[in-house]
XYZ file of N, CA and C in Angstrom:
861
model
N 123.455 82.650 79.835
C 124.302 82.216 78.716
C 123.727 80.973 78.055
N 123.323 80.000 78.862
C 122.778 78.761 78.292
C 121.535 79.042 77.465
N 120.716 79.962 77.921
C 119.488 80.270 77.196
C 119.770 81.128 75.969
N 120.548 82.187 76.145
C 120.741 83.168 75.074
C 121.732 82.714 74.017
N 122.823 82.055 74.435
C 123.877 81.689 73.484
C 123.798 80.235 73.046
N 123.541 79.339 74.000
C 123.508 77.912 73.664
C 122.124 77.450 73.216
N 121.093 78.281 73.445
C 119.744 77.912 73.031
C 119.205 76.707 73.783
N 119.606 76.550 75.043
C 119.170 75.396 75.824
C 117.666 75.450 76.071
N 117.056 74.277 76.121
C 115.617 74.193 76.362
C 115.305 74.493 77.824
N 114.034 74.703 78.105
C 113.606 74.979 79.479
C 113.956 73.811 80.399
N 113.765 72.597 79.898
C 114.082 71.428 80.718
C 115.570 71.359 81.052
N 116.412 71.695 80.067
C 117.860 71.714 80.308
C 118.224 72.784 81.326
N 117.626 73.952 81.198
C 117.908 75.031 82.143
C 117.504 74.636 83.564
N 116.367 73.970 83.699
C 115.914 73.526 85.019
C 116.865 72.482 85.600
N 117.367 71.587 84.742
C 118.298 70.561 85.211
C 119.602 71.190 85.697
N 120.136 72.154 84.920
C 121.366 72.836 85.327
C 121.148 73.589 86.643
N 120.011 74.274 86.740
C 119.721 75.029 87.963
C 119.676 74.098 89.179
N 119.037 72.945 89.013
C 118.946 71.992 90.115
C 120.298 71.468 90.541
N 121.156 71.145 89.561
C 122.479 70.620 89.888
C 123.351 71.677 90.560
N 123.282 72.923 90.089
C 124.074 73.992 90.694
C 123.566 74.325 92.092
N 122.246 74.281 92.277
C 121.676 74.558 93.599
C 122.113 73.487 94.596
N 122.144 72.216 94.155
C 122.582 71.129 95.040
C 124.043 71.312 95.431
N 124.888 71.721 94.480
C 126.307 71.944 94.789
C 126.472 73.134 95.727
N 125.667 74.168 95.525
C 125.753 75.350 96.394
C 125.330 75.012 97.819
N 124.354 74.109 97.947
C 123.913 73.704 99.279
C 125.034 72.978 100.026
N 125.894 72.308 99.274
C 126.990 71.555 99.890
C 128.225 72.426 100.134
N 128.465 73.386 99.237
C 129.729 74.134 99.289
C 129.577 75.582 99.720
N 128.374 76.115 99.678
C 128.212 77.540 99.919
C 128.278 78.299 98.605
N 128.871 79.475 98.613
C 128.925 80.306 97.410
C 129.804 79.647 96.352
N 129.183 79.203 95.260
C 129.912 78.443 94.240
C 131.013 79.243 93.571
N 130.770 80.505 93.349
C 131.758 81.324 92.648
C 133.075 81.438 93.376
N 133.063 81.194 94.693
C 134.286 81.305 95.490
C 134.931 79.960 95.801
N 134.307 78.862 95.394
C 134.825 77.532 95.735
C 136.142 77.268 95.017
N 137.091 76.633 95.728
C 138.367 76.299 95.106
C 138.420 74.803 94.788
N 139.560 74.352 94.265
C 139.691 72.961 93.842
C 139.482 71.991 95.000
N 139.998 72.339 96.192
C 139.842 71.449 97.347
C 138.370 71.269 97.706
N 137.614 72.357 97.626
C 136.186 72.278 97.922
C 135.467 71.397 96.904
N 135.839 71.537 95.636
C 135.201 70.729 94.596
C 135.564 69.259 94.744
N 136.785 68.970 95.206
C 137.182 67.574 95.414
C 136.272 66.879 96.419
N 135.812 67.634 97.397
C 134.969 67.035 98.439
C 133.640 66.538 97.883
N 133.220 67.088 96.747
C 131.957 66.645 96.155
C 132.037 65.191 95.708
N 133.234 64.764 95.262
C 133.384 63.390 94.798
C 132.985 62.387 95.876
N 133.395 62.654 97.127
C 133.025 61.766 98.221
C 131.538 61.802 98.509
N 130.933 62.985 98.381
C 129.499 63.114 98.632
C 128.663 62.432 97.552
N 129.244 62.279 96.375
C 128.512 61.702 95.250
C 128.754 60.199 95.081
N 129.521 59.578 95.957
C 129.959 58.204 95.707
C 128.808 57.195 95.658
N 127.679 57.501 96.278
C 126.552 56.571 96.245
C 125.584 56.840 95.097
N 125.875 57.847 94.294
C 124.993 58.193 93.177
C 125.352 57.376 91.938
N 124.394 57.254 91.038
C 124.647 56.567 89.769
C 125.692 57.338 88.975
N 126.464 56.613 88.161
C 127.520 57.247 87.358
C 126.945 58.325 86.447
N 125.761 58.082 85.900
C 125.150 59.059 85.000
C 124.797 60.345 85.741
N 124.364 60.226 87.002
C 124.036 61.409 87.805
C 125.288 62.198 88.138
N 126.353 61.488 88.521
C 127.626 62.155 88.822
C 128.143 62.882 87.584
N 128.076 62.221 86.439
C 128.565 62.830 85.197
C 127.780 64.097 84.871
N 126.456 64.045 85.079
C 125.624 65.214 84.772
C 125.930 66.374 85.715
N 126.061 66.072 87.010
C 126.348 67.131 87.975
C 127.725 67.751 87.730
N 128.697 66.899 87.446
C 130.043 67.404 87.171
C 130.058 68.247 85.907
N 129.305 67.822 84.906
C 129.227 68.576 83.652
C 128.631 69.967 83.883
N 127.592 70.036 84.711
C 126.976 71.328 85.009
C 127.974 72.264 85.680
N 128.746 71.721 86.622
C 129.731 72.546 87.309
C 130.876 72.956 86.394
N 131.321 72.036 85.524
C 132.388 72.412 84.577
C 131.910 73.530 83.656
N 130.658 73.436 83.219
C 130.108 74.493 82.356
C 130.054 75.817 83.122
N 129.673 75.750 84.399
C 129.564 76.952 85.224
C 130.922 77.625 85.415
N 131.930 76.848 85.801
C 133.247 77.442 86.049
C 133.933 77.850 84.750
N 133.651 77.116 83.686
C 134.177 77.535 82.388
C 133.636 78.898 81.980
N 132.350 79.109 82.258
C 131.739 80.412 81.963
C 132.383 81.524 82.792
N 132.567 81.271 84.099
C 133.175 82.293 84.958
C 134.583 82.648 84.496
N 135.346 81.616 84.112
C 136.732 81.845 83.680
C 136.779 82.614 82.350
N 135.977 82.177 81.393
C 135.993 82.807 80.069
C 135.518 84.255 80.121
N 134.601 84.562 81.052
C 134.092 85.930 81.160
C 134.902 86.785 82.134
N 136.036 86.253 82.615
C 136.905 87.021 83.491
C 136.360 87.249 84.881
N 135.412 86.410 85.301
C 134.815 86.574 86.623
C 135.621 85.861 87.704
N 136.524 84.998 87.292
C 137.516 84.445 88.213
C 138.760 84.083 87.398
N 139.905 83.991 88.068
C 141.174 83.846 87.361
C 141.521 82.413 87.016
N 140.765 81.440 87.557
C 141.100 80.054 87.289
C 139.812 79.249 87.101
N 139.994 78.036 86.614
C 138.871 77.105 86.464
C 139.228 75.847 87.258
N 138.640 75.681 88.456
C 139.024 74.568 89.321
C 138.304 73.254 88.997
N 137.500 73.234 87.939
C 136.612 72.091 87.714
C 137.317 70.840 87.206
N 138.622 70.923 86.887
C 139.335 69.729 86.421
C 139.396 68.636 87.480
N 139.221 68.998 88.730
C 139.316 68.002 89.806
C 138.016 67.203 89.963
N 136.971 67.600 89.288
C 135.694 66.900 89.411
C 135.781 65.523 88.757
N 135.076 64.539 89.286
C 135.145 63.181 88.715
C 134.591 63.120 87.297
N 135.125 62.173 86.533
C 134.664 61.925 85.160
C 134.338 60.433 85.018
N 133.229 60.008 85.563
C 132.899 58.574 85.512
C 132.641 58.116 84.089
N 133.035 56.880 83.821
C 132.773 56.292 82.512
C 131.339 55.772 82.487
N 130.647 56.139 81.435
C 129.247 55.749 81.324
C 129.062 54.893 80.083
N 128.510 53.737 80.279
C 128.178 52.875 79.153
C 126.741 53.142 78.762
N 126.557 53.653 77.550
C 125.205 53.977 77.111
C 124.393 52.689 76.956
N 123.283 52.568 77.681
C 122.495 51.338 77.568
C 121.755 51.268 76.240
N 121.552 50.044 75.768
C 120.732 49.882 74.570
C 119.291 50.221 74.912
N 118.579 50.852 73.985
C 117.200 51.223 74.277
C 116.299 50.009 74.425
N 115.308 50.142 75.320
C 114.296 49.102 75.415
C 113.491 49.086 74.122
N 113.065 47.905 73.729
C 112.434 47.778 72.417
C 111.056 47.153 72.505
N 110.200 47.551 71.587
C 108.937 46.886 71.323
C 109.001 46.369 69.898
N 108.442 45.205 69.678
C 108.389 44.687 68.310
C 107.336 45.446 67.513
N 107.441 45.347 66.193
C 106.442 45.982 65.332
C 105.059 45.416 65.611
N 105.001 44.122 65.924
C 103.710 43.482 66.206
C 103.101 44.027 67.502
N 103.934 44.282 68.496
C 103.419 44.821 69.753
C 102.881 46.234 69.567
N 103.607 47.055 68.823
C 103.125 48.414 68.582
C 101.853 48.379 67.746
N 101.813 47.474 66.773
C 100.612 47.342 65.951
C 99.407 46.976 66.810
N 99.618 46.107 67.792
C 98.532 45.750 68.699
C 98.014 46.954 69.463
N 98.935 47.817 69.929
C 98.524 49.027 70.632
C 97.747 49.966 69.715
N 98.216 50.098 68.459
C 97.557 50.988 67.516
C 96.154 50.501 67.159
N 96.014 49.196 66.940
C 94.710 48.634 66.587
C 93.726 48.841 67.731
N 94.175 48.563 68.955
C 93.303 48.745 70.111
C 92.911 50.210 70.274
N 93.885 51.114 70.099
C 93.595 52.545 70.234
C 92.606 53.008 69.174
N 92.767 52.511 67.936
C 91.851 52.892 66.856
C 90.444 52.370 67.125
N 90.349 51.142 67.626
C 89.039 50.567 67.940
C 88.337 51.380 69.022
N 89.072 51.766 70.041
C 88.481 52.559 71.124
C 88.087 53.954 70.638
N 88.914 54.523 69.753
C 88.603 55.859 69.219
C 87.350 55.839 68.349
N 87.081 54.688 67.720
C 85.912 54.577 66.835
C 84.602 54.724 67.595
N 84.656 54.596 68.926
C 83.447 54.775 69.726
C 82.961 56.215 69.710
N 83.862 57.130 69.307
C 83.497 58.540 69.251
C 83.727 59.285 70.547
N 84.183 58.582 71.601
C 84.435 59.250 72.875
C 85.683 60.121 72.782
N 85.685 61.186 73.559
C 86.722 62.210 73.430
C 88.111 61.697 73.812
N 88.264 61.133 75.000
C 89.601 60.743 75.462
C 90.219 59.610 74.642
N 89.446 58.587 74.232
C 90.049 57.588 73.337
C 90.543 58.187 72.023
N 89.855 59.199 71.528
C 90.330 59.861 70.299
C 91.644 60.598 70.563
N 91.719 61.248 71.706
C 92.978 61.923 72.055
C 94.119 60.927 72.175
N 93.877 59.823 72.873
C 94.920 58.830 73.093
C 95.383 58.210 71.782
N 94.460 57.975 70.869
C 94.821 57.424 69.563
C 95.722 58.403 68.801
N 95.371 59.692 68.835
C 96.190 60.699 68.151
C 97.578 60.784 68.775
N 97.665 60.712 70.103
C 98.967 60.738 70.779
C 99.836 59.576 70.333
N 99.254 58.387 70.296
C 100.025 57.192 69.939
C 100.480 57.236 68.486
N 99.611 57.657 67.588
C 99.978 57.735 66.168
C 101.131 58.705 65.957
N 101.144 59.822 66.671
C 102.218 60.799 66.509
C 103.510 60.337 67.173
N 103.393 59.669 68.327
C 104.594 59.170 69.002
C 105.325 58.148 68.143
N 104.584 57.154 67.680
C 105.220 56.071 66.924
C 105.412 56.432 65.451
N 104.473 57.162 64.879
C 104.541 57.461 63.445
C 105.506 58.567 63.085
N 105.873 59.417 64.064
C 106.746 60.551 63.765
C 107.986 60.615 64.647
N 108.050 59.766 65.672
C 109.245 59.729 66.517
C 109.452 60.966 67.358
N 108.358 61.609 67.768
C 108.483 62.828 68.550
C 108.964 62.543 69.972
N 109.709 63.471 70.532
C 109.999 63.431 71.950
C 108.722 63.766 72.715
N 108.635 63.272 73.944
C 107.446 63.537 74.757
C 107.225 65.042 74.915
N 108.303 65.780 75.197
C 108.173 67.231 75.402
C 107.723 67.939 74.122
N 108.149 67.427 72.976
C 107.737 68.017 71.706
C 106.270 67.748 71.425
N 105.833 66.527 71.725
C 104.462 66.139 71.428
C 103.456 66.924 72.256
N 103.663 66.965 73.574
C 102.659 67.607 74.424
C 102.572 69.108 74.177
N 103.640 69.709 73.656
C 103.669 71.159 73.452
C 103.279 71.581 72.035
N 102.728 70.662 71.234
C 102.331 71.031 69.873
C 101.189 72.050 69.906
N 101.285 73.114 69.111
C 100.153 74.046 68.996
C 98.940 73.353 68.379
N 97.781 73.904 68.604
C 96.536 73.267 68.160
C 96.527 72.986 66.661
N 97.060 73.894 65.872
C 97.018 73.739 64.410
C 98.360 73.300 63.837
N 99.156 72.606 64.625
C 100.476 72.172 64.149
C 100.360 71.183 63.003
N 99.396 70.270 63.081
C 99.193 69.273 62.033
C 98.140 69.820 61.076
N 98.562 70.230 59.896
C 97.661 70.882 58.945
C 97.160 69.865 57.916
N 95.874 69.887 57.610
C 95.313 68.951 56.628
C 96.043 69.033 55.292
N 96.419 67.882 54.765
C 97.078 67.831 53.463
C 98.568 68.081 53.489
N 99.121 68.515 54.620
C 100.556 68.782 54.725
C 101.254 67.521 55.255
N 102.206 66.965 54.507
C 102.853 65.717 54.952
C 103.875 65.912 56.051
N 104.235 67.150 56.356
C 105.225 67.433 57.393
C 104.694 68.504 58.338
N 105.249 68.544 59.524
C 105.086 69.715 60.375
C 106.473 70.232 60.713
N 106.564 71.529 60.953
C 107.831 72.140 61.329
C 107.869 72.209 62.843
N 108.882 71.558 63.406
C 108.944 71.395 64.847
C 110.181 72.079 65.398
N 110.032 72.743 66.516
C 111.171 73.331 67.219
C 111.491 72.420 68.390
N 112.623 71.719 68.304
C 112.977 70.735 69.319
C 114.074 71.207 70.234
N 114.953 70.271 70.634
C 116.043 70.597 71.561
C 116.916 71.705 71.007
N 117.349 72.601 71.890
C 118.212 73.684 71.460
C 117.522 74.665 70.531
N 116.174 74.663 70.538
C 115.391 75.559 69.692
C 115.688 75.354 68.204
N 116.148 74.164 67.842
C 116.447 73.876 66.439
C 115.200 73.362 65.741
N 114.955 73.875 64.544
C 113.784 73.458 63.783
C 114.110 72.264 62.897
N 113.130 71.384 62.720
C 113.280 70.271 61.793
C 111.916 69.904 61.216
N 111.955 69.248 60.065
C 110.735 68.750 59.450
C 110.427 67.364 59.999
N 109.193 67.152 60.391
C 108.765 65.867 60.937
C 107.660 65.309 60.044
N 107.825 64.085 59.527
C 106.790 63.510 58.658
C 105.549 63.119 59.458
N 104.394 63.309 58.869
C 103.130 62.942 59.499
C 102.439 61.920 58.606
N 102.179 60.750 59.144
C 101.562 59.686 58.353
C 100.088 59.987 58.094
N 99.542 59.288 57.097
C 98.116 59.433 56.796
C 97.275 59.028 58.002
N 97.685 57.944 58.679
C 96.947 57.493 59.855
C 96.968 58.543 60.954
N 98.113 59.198 61.150
C 98.206 60.241 62.166
C 97.328 61.429 61.800
N 97.312 61.785 60.522
C 96.439 62.874 60.071
C 94.983 62.573 60.416
N 94.549 61.350 60.122
C 93.163 60.981 60.396
C 92.871 61.002 61.893
N 93.820 60.486 62.690
C 93.611 60.440 64.136
C 93.544 61.842 64.733
N 94.411 62.736 64.263
C 94.406 64.110 64.772
C 93.123 64.830 64.352
N 92.702 64.620 63.110
C 91.468 65.259 62.636
C 90.272 64.817 63.471
N 90.211 63.521 63.795
C 89.114 63.005 64.621
C 89.173 63.607 66.029
N 90.374 63.742 66.564
C 90.525 64.324 67.891
C 90.104 65.781 67.915
N 90.441 66.540 66.871
C 90.109 67.962 66.843
C 88.602 68.200 66.809
N 87.847 67.212 66.356
C 86.394 67.345 66.394
C 85.867 67.384 67.825
N 86.633 66.807 68.757
C 86.204 66.711 70.152
C 87.057 67.566 71.098
N 88.207 68.026 70.623
C 89.163 68.697 71.504
C 88.615 70.033 72.005
N 88.877 70.359 73.277
C 88.489 71.673 73.803
C 89.228 72.783 73.057
N 88.618 73.932 72.954
C 89.280 75.069 72.320
C 90.462 75.515 73.175
N 91.479 76.018 72.519
C 92.650 76.489 73.240
C 93.856 76.551 72.346
N 94.993 76.868 72.924
C 96.217 77.070 72.146
C 96.922 75.762 71.814
N 96.622 74.685 72.572
C 97.390 73.456 72.450
C 96.605 72.362 71.746
N 97.328 71.520 71.007
C 96.692 70.368 70.380
C 96.215 69.381 71.441
N 96.996 69.243 72.503
C 96.629 68.332 73.589
C 96.611 69.117 74.904
N 95.504 69.811 75.174
C 95.445 70.645 76.374
C 95.387 69.821 77.655
N 95.907 70.422 78.730
C 95.835 69.814 80.045
C 94.987 70.662 80.960
N 95.165 70.486 82.253
C 94.342 71.227 83.197
C 94.662 72.717 83.192
N 95.968 73.067 83.126
C 96.356 74.473 83.167
C 96.938 74.958 81.846
N 97.700 74.121 81.201
C 98.302 74.492 79.910
C 98.147 73.298 78.973
N 99.275 72.790 78.461
C 99.178 71.584 77.643
C 99.307 70.351 78.529
N 99.017 69.200 77.958
C 99.151 67.922 78.649
C 100.571 67.796 79.203
N 100.719 67.287 80.390
C 102.050 67.150 80.978
C 102.722 65.876 80.489
N 104.060 65.841 80.576
C 104.804 64.644 80.190
C 104.480 63.478 81.120
N 104.239 63.783 82.388
C 103.883 62.723 83.342
C 102.559 62.082 82.952
N 101.590 62.901 82.575
C 100.295 62.357 82.180
C 100.423 61.554 80.886
N 101.237 62.016 79.947
C 101.459 61.262 78.714
C 102.059 59.893 79.036
N 103.018 59.858 79.937
C 103.641 58.605 80.373
C 102.565 57.651 80.899
N 101.667 58.158 81.727
C 100.610 57.329 82.300
C 99.664 56.800 81.220
N 99.325 57.649 80.265
C 98.417 57.253 79.181
C 99.024 56.127 78.360
N 100.299 56.268 78.006
C 100.963 55.270 77.167
C 101.047 53.929 77.889
N 101.367 53.948 79.161
C 101.455 52.690 79.910
C 100.089 52.012 80.034
N 99.042 52.806 80.203
C 97.702 52.224 80.280
C 97.313 51.594 78.947
N 97.694 52.208 77.845
C 97.406 51.661 76.518
C 98.139 50.338 76.312
N 99.369 50.256 76.807
C 100.140 49.015 76.688
C 99.493 47.906 77.510
N 99.096 48.234 78.728
C 98.510 47.227 79.611
C 97.235 46.638 79.015
N 96.470 47.435 78.300
C 95.209 46.946 77.729
C 95.413 45.854 76.694
N 96.588 45.822 76.067
C 96.832 44.793 75.047
C 97.811 43.733 75.553
N 98.006 43.681 76.864
C 98.808 42.619 77.448
C 100.303 42.840 77.446
N 100.759 44.069 77.215
C 102.188 44.381 77.281
C 102.498 44.902 78.680
N 103.541 44.381 79.294
C 103.911 44.827 80.637
C 104.144 46.335 80.637
N 103.424 47.100 81.437
C 103.539 48.567 81.396
C 104.949 49.082 81.614
N 105.743 48.379 82.454
C 107.100 48.865 82.721
C 108.005 48.805 81.491
N 107.576 48.101 80.442
C 108.364 48.039 79.207
C 108.107 49.226 78.289
N 107.111 50.025 78.607
C 106.649 51.025 77.650
C 106.700 52.430 78.245
N 107.097 53.373 77.422
C 107.077 54.788 77.768
C 107.046 55.560 76.456
N 106.797 56.867 76.481
C 106.877 57.649 75.244
C 108.235 57.516 74.556
N 109.308 57.436 75.357
C 110.635 57.338 74.748
C 110.862 55.968 74.112
N 110.266 54.926 74.697
C 110.367 53.599 74.095
C 109.684 53.589 72.727
N 108.585 54.295 72.595
C 107.903 54.376 71.290
C 108.738 55.170 70.290
N 109.463 56.167 70.755
C 110.392 56.895 69.876
C 111.502 55.953 69.418
N 112.017 55.114 70.336
C 113.018 54.123 69.952
C 112.448 53.133 68.936
N 111.189 52.733 69.137
C 110.567 51.799 68.202
C 110.463 52.416 66.815
N 110.087 53.689 66.754
C 110.032 54.411 65.474
C 111.378 54.322 64.758
N 112.464 54.606 65.488
C 113.794 54.620 64.886
C 114.253 53.229 64.478
N 114.066 52.262 65.372
C 114.541 50.906 65.103
C 113.801 50.274 63.936
N 112.500 50.455 63.888
C 111.720 49.852 62.814
C 112.006 50.521 61.473
N 112.324 51.820 61.482
C 112.749 52.479 60.244
C 114.075 51.911 59.756
N 115.010 51.701 60.699
C 116.311 51.148 60.331
C 116.144 49.744 59.771
N 115.273 48.956 60.383
C 115.008 47.605 59.879
C 114.410 47.659 58.469
N 113.691 48.720 58.179
C 113.075 48.865 56.864
C 113.999 49.419 55.799
N 115.248 49.759 56.190
C 116.219 50.203 55.195
C 116.630 51.654 55.284
N 116.132 52.410 56.268
C 116.529 53.811 56.402
C 118.011 53.907 56.743
N 118.684 54.947 56.249
C 120.093 55.143 56.580
C 120.212 56.043 57.808
N 121.399 56.027 58.417
C 121.582 56.729 59.685
C 121.429 58.240 59.548
N 121.868 58.817 58.437
C 121.756 60.268 58.265
C 120.286 60.684 58.199
N 119.476 59.901 57.498
C 118.042 60.194 57.447
C 117.436 60.076 58.833
N 117.822 59.012 59.539
C 117.309 58.792 60.890
C 117.724 59.932 61.817
N 118.950 60.392 61.669
C 119.436 61.503 62.487
C 118.565 62.749 62.283
N 118.239 63.046 61.029
C 117.409 64.217 60.724
C 116.000 64.057 61.283
N 115.434 62.859 61.147
C 114.071 62.633 61.626
C 113.969 62.720 63.138
N 114.999 62.244 63.833
C 114.979 62.243 65.291
C 115.422 63.573 65.891
N 116.068 64.419 65.083
C 116.541 65.700 65.588
C 117.777 65.591 66.442
N 118.643 64.580 66.155
C 119.892 64.432 66.904
C 120.935 65.414 66.372
N 121.566 66.154 67.262
C 122.618 67.076 66.835
C 123.861 66.317 66.383
N 124.128 65.182 67.015
C 125.333 64.398 66.744
C 124.919 63.006 66.268
N 125.474 62.577 65.144
C 125.105 61.262 64.614
C 125.553 60.133 65.542
N 126.505 60.416 66.449
C 126.919 59.395 67.413
C 125.742 58.963 68.281
N 124.826 59.876 68.541
C 123.631 59.524 69.316
C 122.758 58.562 68.528
N 122.678 58.785 67.228
C 121.846 57.935 66.371
C 122.457 56.549 66.204
N 123.782 56.464 66.302
C 124.465 55.201 66.022
C 124.142 54.099 67.010
N 123.517 54.422 68.129
C 123.138 53.374 69.079
C 122.203 52.366 68.420
N 121.440 52.809 67.406
C 120.496 51.899 66.758
C 121.192 50.871 65.882
N 122.458 51.110 65.543
C 123.191 50.091 64.794
C 123.477 48.887 65.676
N 123.609 49.097 66.974
C 123.814 47.976 67.895
C 122.520 47.198 68.087
N 121.407 47.908 68.076
C 120.113 47.262 68.245
C 119.820 46.327 67.086
N 120.201 46.749 65.892
C 119.839 45.962 64.715
C 121.085 45.483 63.981
N 122.055 44.976 64.717
C 123.325 44.583 64.110
C 123.148 43.430 63.124
N 122.219 42.513 63.399
C 122.019 41.384 62.491
C 121.621 41.875 61.095
N 120.712 42.853 61.048
C 120.278 43.338 59.743
C 121.400 44.079 59.026
N 122.265 44.763 59.779
C 123.364 45.486 59.147
C 124.381 44.527 58.526
N 124.630 43.396 59.174
C 125.519 42.388 58.602
C 124.922 41.856 57.294
N 123.626 41.583 57.309
C 122.966 41.109 56.090
C 123.061 42.147 54.977
N 122.933 43.441 55.364
C 122.990 44.509 54.373
C 124.362 44.574 53.716
N 125.425 44.424 54.528
C 126.787 44.433 53.975
C 126.968 43.261 53.019
N 126.508 42.081 53.409
C 126.667 40.889 52.578
C 125.941 41.007 51.248
N 124.847 41.723 51.239
C 124.051 41.828 50.015
C 124.474 43.010 49.136
N 124.883 44.137 49.769
C 125.086 45.375 49.015
C 126.545 45.753 48.792
N 127.463 45.229 49.613
C 128.855 45.635 49.473
C 129.431 45.066 48.175
N 130.300 45.857 47.478
C 130.898 45.358 46.222
C 131.629 44.029 46.378
N 132.213 43.764 47.550
C 132.942 42.512 47.742
C 132.017 41.306 47.906
N 130.716 41.557 47.970
C 129.774 40.444 48.099
C 129.257 39.976 46.737
N 129.931 40.395 45.654
C 129.507 40.005 44.318
C 129.830 38.523 44.068
N 129.285 37.968 43.041
C 129.545 36.568 42.709
C 130.996 36.347 42.281
N 131.639 35.358 42.878
C 132.980 34.973 42.448
C 132.849 34.195 41.143
N 133.524 34.675 40.095
C 133.351 34.087 38.758
C 133.794 32.631 38.695
N 134.790 32.237 39.517
C 135.302 30.884 39.430
C 134.466 29.886 40.230
N 134.068 30.319 41.442
C 133.364 29.368 42.304
C 131.857 29.501 42.234
N 131.397 30.688 41.776
C 129.960 30.915 41.733
C 129.365 31.223 43.093
N 130.223 31.372 44.090
C 129.728 31.686 45.428
C 129.900 33.172 45.720
N 128.997 33.714 46.523
C 129.117 35.121 46.939
C 130.256 35.232 47.944
N 131.117 36.236 47.745
C 132.261 36.406 48.647
C 131.805 36.730 50.057
N 130.586 37.256 50.187
C 130.117 37.596 51.528
C 129.607 36.409 52.276
N 129.469 35.239 51.632
C 128.887 34.057 52.307
C 129.928 33.390 53.197
């Protein structure tokens, strides 16, 4: 159902399978478990992070909801599962200057003509310049970035397609990489298929360390956050950002308003109609 009707990604399907398998190991046959059995999971999960408990409970609620809706059991016992409150953390951030340092170093290394520095430069330009998810980036087909085309069509979470802008710098970096890239189906091939997300994580951290940035501050997702935050600082609106990031719900995108709250206050003071000049005092009402 998750694959055929909800269009869940492979990673989502694997996560659900893992959570259901863990519950089955604790309870036995899940389809026969009653509310009392599900209550016992709360005690077993008490040492887990709230986010992990929420994810496991969500998987089970989805499972029992499916059984109930399809008439495979007469009740849905999942209401007894815990619902921990989760405070969404603010994303870790890199400044524009820090990312620029990584890009300059990557470009300098790529200029040597060596194969792997060219690959790493192309990876970094696409991560920061287009805001791709790690899973989206490593799985790009070899000819995904077409010469002269300012966008690529990407199939992201939930198999939903979106247009992703490709900068001139990214075009140049990818073109240079393709001169050295091994033949195959993937833009960034790995040992067996495409480059793995784990290997991408390692590459990005090594690039950060070379320019004096603490590696633990950097990951592919941090660069995606930097893409979004720096666009917002430059004046992008949330709806545009939502489309570029491929968020299904704008509430997910709204986390960036907390990151850049100072700039949003300035924007209201400058652009809101109530911030116009007061005719009597000559002062801006927003001041």
